[in-house]
Structure formats: C-alpha cells, structure tokens
Coordinates of C-alpha atoms in Angstrom, one line a residue:
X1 CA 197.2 40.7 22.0
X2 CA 198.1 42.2 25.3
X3 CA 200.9 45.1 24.9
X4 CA 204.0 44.7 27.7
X5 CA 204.2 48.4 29.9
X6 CA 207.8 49.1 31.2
X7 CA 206.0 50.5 34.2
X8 CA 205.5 47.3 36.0
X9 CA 202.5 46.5 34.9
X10 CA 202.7 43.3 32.4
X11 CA 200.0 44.2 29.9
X12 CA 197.1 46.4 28.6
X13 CA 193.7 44.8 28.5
X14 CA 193.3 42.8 25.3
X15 CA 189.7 44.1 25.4
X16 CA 190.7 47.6 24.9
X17 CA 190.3 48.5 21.1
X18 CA 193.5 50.4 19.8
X19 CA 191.3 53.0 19.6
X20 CA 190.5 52.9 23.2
X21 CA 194.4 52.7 23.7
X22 CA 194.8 56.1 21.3
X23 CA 192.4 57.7 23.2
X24 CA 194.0 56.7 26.8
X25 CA 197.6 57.8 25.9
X26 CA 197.9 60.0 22.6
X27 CA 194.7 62.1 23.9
X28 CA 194.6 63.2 27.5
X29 CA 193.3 66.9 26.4
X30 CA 190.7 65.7 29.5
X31 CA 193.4 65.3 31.8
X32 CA 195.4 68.5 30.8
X33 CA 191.8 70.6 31.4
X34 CA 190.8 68.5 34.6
X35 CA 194.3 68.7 36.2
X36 CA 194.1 73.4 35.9
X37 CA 190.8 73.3 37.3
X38 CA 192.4 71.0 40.4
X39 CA 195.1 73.1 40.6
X40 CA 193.2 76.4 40.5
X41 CA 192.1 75.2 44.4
X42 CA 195.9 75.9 45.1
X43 CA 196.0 79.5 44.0
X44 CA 192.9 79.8 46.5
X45 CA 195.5 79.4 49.4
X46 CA 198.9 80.6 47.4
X47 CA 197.8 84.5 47.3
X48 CA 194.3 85.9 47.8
X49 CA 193.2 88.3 44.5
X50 CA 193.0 92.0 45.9
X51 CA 189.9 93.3 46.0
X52 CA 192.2 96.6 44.4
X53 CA 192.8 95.0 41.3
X54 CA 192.9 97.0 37.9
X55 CA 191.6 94.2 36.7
X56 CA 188.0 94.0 36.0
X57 CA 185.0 93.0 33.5
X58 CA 182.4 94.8 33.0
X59 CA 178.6 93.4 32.4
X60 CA 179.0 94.1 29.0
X61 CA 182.2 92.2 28.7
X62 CA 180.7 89.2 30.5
X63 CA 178.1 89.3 28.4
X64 CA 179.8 90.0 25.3
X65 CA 182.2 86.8 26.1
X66 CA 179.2 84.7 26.8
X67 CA 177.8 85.6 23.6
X68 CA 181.0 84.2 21.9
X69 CA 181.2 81.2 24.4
X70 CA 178.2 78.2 25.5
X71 CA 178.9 79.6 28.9
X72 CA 176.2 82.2 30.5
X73 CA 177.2 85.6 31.8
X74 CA 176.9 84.1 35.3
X75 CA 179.3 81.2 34.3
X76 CA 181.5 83.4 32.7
X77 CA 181.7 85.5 36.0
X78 CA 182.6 82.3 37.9
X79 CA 185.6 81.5 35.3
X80 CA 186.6 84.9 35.9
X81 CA 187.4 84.1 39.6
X82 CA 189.1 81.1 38.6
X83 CA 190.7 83.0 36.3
X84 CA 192.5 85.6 39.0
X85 CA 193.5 82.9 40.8
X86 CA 195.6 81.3 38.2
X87 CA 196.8 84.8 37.0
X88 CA 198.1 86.0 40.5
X89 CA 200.4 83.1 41.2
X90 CA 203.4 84.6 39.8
X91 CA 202.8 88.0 38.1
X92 CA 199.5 89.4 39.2
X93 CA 199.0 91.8 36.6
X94 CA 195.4 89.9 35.5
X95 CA 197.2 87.5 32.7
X96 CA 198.5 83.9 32.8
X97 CA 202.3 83.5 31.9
X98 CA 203.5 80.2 30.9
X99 CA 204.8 79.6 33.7
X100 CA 202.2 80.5 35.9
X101 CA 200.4 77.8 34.0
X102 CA 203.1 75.4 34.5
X103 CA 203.0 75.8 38.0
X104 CA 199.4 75.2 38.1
X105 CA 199.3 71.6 36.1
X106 CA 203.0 70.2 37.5
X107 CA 203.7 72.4 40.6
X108 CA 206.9 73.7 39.4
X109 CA 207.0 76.9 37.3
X110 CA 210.5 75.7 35.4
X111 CA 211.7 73.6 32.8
X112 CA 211.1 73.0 29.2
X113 CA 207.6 71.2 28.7
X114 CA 206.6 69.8 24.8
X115 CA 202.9 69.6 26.7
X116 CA 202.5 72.3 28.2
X117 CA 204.0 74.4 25.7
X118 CA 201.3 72.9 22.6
X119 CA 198.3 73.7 25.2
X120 CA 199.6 77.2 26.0
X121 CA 200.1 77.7 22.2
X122 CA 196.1 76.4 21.9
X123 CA 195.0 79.2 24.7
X124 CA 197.0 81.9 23.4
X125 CA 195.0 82.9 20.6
X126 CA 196.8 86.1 20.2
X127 CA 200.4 84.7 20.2
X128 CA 201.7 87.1 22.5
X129 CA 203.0 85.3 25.1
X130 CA 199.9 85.2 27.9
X131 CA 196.5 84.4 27.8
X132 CA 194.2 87.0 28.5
X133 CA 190.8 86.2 30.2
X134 CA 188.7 86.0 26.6
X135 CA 191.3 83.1 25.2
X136 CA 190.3 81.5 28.5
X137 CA 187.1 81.1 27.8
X138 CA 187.5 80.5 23.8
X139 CA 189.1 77.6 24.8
X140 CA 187.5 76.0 27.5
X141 CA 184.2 76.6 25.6
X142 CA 185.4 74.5 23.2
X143 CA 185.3 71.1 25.7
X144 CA 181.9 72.7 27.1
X145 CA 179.3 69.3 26.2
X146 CA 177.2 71.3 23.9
X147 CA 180.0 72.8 21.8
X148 CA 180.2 71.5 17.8
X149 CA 182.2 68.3 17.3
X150 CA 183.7 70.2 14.7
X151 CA 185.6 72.4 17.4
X152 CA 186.9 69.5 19.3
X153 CA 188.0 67.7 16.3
X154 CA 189.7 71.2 15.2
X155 CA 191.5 71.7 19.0
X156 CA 192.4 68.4 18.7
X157 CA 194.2 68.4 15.3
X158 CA 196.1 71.6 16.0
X159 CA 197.6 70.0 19.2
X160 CA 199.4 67.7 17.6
X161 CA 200.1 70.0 14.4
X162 CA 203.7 70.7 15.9
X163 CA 205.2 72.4 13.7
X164 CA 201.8 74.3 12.2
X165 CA 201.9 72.6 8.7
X166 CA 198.3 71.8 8.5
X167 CA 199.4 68.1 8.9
X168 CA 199.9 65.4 11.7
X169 CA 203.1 63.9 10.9
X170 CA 204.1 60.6 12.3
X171 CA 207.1 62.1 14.1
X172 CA 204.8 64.7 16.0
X173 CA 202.6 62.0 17.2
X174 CA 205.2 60.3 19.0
X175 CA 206.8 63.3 20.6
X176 CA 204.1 64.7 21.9
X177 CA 202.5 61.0 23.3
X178 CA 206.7 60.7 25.0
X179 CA 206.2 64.3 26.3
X180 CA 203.0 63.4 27.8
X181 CA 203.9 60.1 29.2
X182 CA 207.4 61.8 30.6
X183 CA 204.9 64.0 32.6
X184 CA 202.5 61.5 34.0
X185 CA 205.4 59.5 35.1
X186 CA 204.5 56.4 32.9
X187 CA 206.9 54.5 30.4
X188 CA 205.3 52.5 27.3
X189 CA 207.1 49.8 26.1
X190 CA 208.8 50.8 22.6
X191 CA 206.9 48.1 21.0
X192 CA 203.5 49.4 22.2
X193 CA 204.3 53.1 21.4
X194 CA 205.2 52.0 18.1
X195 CA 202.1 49.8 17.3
X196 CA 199.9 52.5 18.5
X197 CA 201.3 55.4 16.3
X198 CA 201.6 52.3 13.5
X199 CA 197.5 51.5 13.4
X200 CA 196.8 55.1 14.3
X201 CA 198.2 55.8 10.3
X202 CA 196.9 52.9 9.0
X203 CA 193.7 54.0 9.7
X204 CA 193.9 57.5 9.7
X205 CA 196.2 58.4 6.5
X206 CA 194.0 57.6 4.3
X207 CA 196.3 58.6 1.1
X208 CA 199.5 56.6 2.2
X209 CA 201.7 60.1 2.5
X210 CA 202.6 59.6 5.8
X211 CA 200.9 62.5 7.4
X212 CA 197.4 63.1 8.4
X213 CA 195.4 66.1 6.8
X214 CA 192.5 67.9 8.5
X215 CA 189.9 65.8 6.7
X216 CA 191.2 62.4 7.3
X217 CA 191.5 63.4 10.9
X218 CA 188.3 64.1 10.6
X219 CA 186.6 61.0 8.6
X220 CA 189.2 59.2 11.4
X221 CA 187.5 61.1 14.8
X222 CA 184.3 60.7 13.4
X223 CA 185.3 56.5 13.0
X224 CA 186.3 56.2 16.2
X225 CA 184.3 58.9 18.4
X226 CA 185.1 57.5 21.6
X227 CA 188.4 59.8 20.8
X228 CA 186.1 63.1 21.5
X229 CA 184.8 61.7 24.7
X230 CA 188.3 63.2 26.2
X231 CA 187.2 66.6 24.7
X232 CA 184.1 67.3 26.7
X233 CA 184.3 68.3 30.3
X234 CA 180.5 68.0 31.8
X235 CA 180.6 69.8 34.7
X236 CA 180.8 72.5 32.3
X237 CA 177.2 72.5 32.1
X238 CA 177.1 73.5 35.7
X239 CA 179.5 76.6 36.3
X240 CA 178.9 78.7 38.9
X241 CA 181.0 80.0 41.9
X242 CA 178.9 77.6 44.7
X243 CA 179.5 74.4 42.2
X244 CA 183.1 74.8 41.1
X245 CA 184.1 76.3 44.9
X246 CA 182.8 72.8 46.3
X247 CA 184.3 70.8 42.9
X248 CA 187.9 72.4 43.9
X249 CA 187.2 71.2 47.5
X250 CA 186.8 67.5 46.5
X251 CA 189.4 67.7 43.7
X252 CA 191.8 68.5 45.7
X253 CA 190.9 66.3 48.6
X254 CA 190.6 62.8 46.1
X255 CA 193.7 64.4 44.9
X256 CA 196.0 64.4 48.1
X257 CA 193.6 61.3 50.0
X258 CA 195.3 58.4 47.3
X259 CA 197.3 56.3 49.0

C-alpha cells in the first residue's frame, strides 16, 4: 500500500517496511547528530576561538573523558576543537546554550523548538541549562559504532519519553515526529502519520496499555534493528582534527552545491 505525502510527492515506496518508514520519519537522531557536526564548519568562519581562552583541558581531563567515552584522548582532543567552535557563537564563555545550539542545527538562534529542546535535554546531563564539554562527549559516545546497543536503545527511548514517565505514550510520538517534520520542511499526510504511530503500537505495546515501557521498546528495537542503524555515526571511528577538518569541508560544500 503506497501512503499519499502532502508534499507533492504522491506516495512512499510500497517496498519500504513500516519499519523502514518509522525509522525514516519518527527516528532522525542521525540527522539531528550529522546536521551539528555540518554546522560546526560555520562557527569555523562566525568567530575564531582565542588562543586566551580560560577555557582548557588538561591531559588528564582528556584522558579521564576518554576513559568514560569509546573515543581516544587524541579524539577527544579533536571534539574539543569542535567543541569551542560551537560554544563561542553566542556566549563564549566555553559552554553551549540552547540557543547556540539552535543556531548551529537551523541557523536561527530563536523560537520555541519540541526537537531541539528533547536533544538538548539528552546532552545536558546535569540539567542546568548548558552542556559542558564532558556531556558532549557522553553523548556522542553513545552513536560512536562500537558503543552497546543497549545505550542507543536507552538514548532513543528517553527522546521520546516527553514528559519523563518512563513511558512512550502515543501522544508523544506524534508530537515529536510533527516537531521534526515542521523542521525539515516536510508535511505527512494525516493518514500516513496516523498509520505509522498505529502499527508502531501494535507492535511495540506489547500489554495493550497504550504506552510503551522500556522493555517492550526494547524486545521492539531489537525486532526491527534497522531502527538503531540511525544511532550510529561511523566516522566516529575516525576522529581526529585532519579527518573531521576535511569532513566539515565536504559537508558543507554537498550542503550548499544542491541544486
């Protein structure tokens, strides 16, 4: 059965599982990840880091975060770089504000974002309102290719855990897949939102209560684990300043080259 878009496009492949269709629209953590590292090649050109800054790491606190992380201390050193860039955009002060994320995935640092706000929530370990350099790499270890399938699955769950019950409600699903598709500037038709988020709980609730616990998300992933291939980024095997200088470069040139 091929699914009307509202787009202009007249239908979704009928070849595509409705798994592959969850994992296109309800999970674009891949996209969300991708798209910083893009926008980090901005920041390279919107205000040079100080070679001043009070804001350093230590060996020991490189090494001490790549003991915590899959990354080594030389690939934590390059994330740091990356890092400054992102936090001197608005505020330099060696932190990333919300909106200083914002303005890195959607180029405008205002406005009220469903998105953005569940991914800053994910960074921001500490729930202070910033993510500090160690959350940074907490979480991007987690879609390192060699981190445990039980982390993605956990990242994954907590992102659409809205309101921080310890369930996936049907209602959270579908604002967070019309926050996302608001952003990307593509409409679903009603009827194909709805029979997405309708086999998603078919399959996944495995109780009938009409919300999805950690374990049945869980049993569900591990179903359907084509869902966790938007939780790994593989260049992540490959960090260091030379690689992700000349990944930025192409990123950004694919980015503004589409026609």
């Amino acid at each position: 059965m091929a699914f009307p878009l509202s787009n202009g496009s007249s239908s979704i492949s009928s070849s595509l599982t409705i798994e592959e269709r969850l994992c296109a629209v309800v999970f674009p953590i891949f996209a969300i990840i991708e798209a910083l590292f893009c926008a980090v090649s901005n920041c390279f050109q919107i205000q040079p880091s100080s070679s001043s800054s009070k804001f350093h790491h230590r060996f020991n606190d490189l090494a001490r975060l790549a003991d915590e992380s899959l990354f080594t201390v030389n690939e934590v050193e390059a994330l740091y770089e990356l890092f400054k860039k992102l936090s001197c955009s608005i505020i330099d002060d060696g932190l990333i504000h919300k909106e200083e994320l914002q303005l890195a995935l959607f180029r405008t640092p205002y406005g009220e974002n469903l998105f953005l706000d569940r991914v800053f929530d994910l960074f921001d370990e500490k729930k202070n309102g910033v993510i500090e350099f160690e959350e940074f790499i907490h979480a991007l270890s987690v879609f390192h290719p060699y981190a445990p399938v039980e982390q993605k699955i956990d990242f994954a769950f907590r992102l659409y855990d809205l309101r921080q019950t310890g369930f996936i409600e049907r209602e959270e699903v579908k604002q967070m897949v019309i926050a996302i598709l608001s952003e990307s500037g593509l409409d679903l038709s009603d009827e194909l939102l709805e029979s997405i988020i309708d086999k998603t709980f078919v399959d996944a609730d495995a109780d009938r209560d009409g919300k999805i616990c950690k374990e049945e998300w869980k049993a569900f992933v591990l179903r359907n684990p084509s869902l966790l291939r938007n939780m790994t980024l593989p260049y992540l095997k490959y960090v260091n300043l030379v690689n992700l200088f000349f990944f930025l470069l192409l990123s950004s040139y694919l980015k503004y080259d589409e026609p």
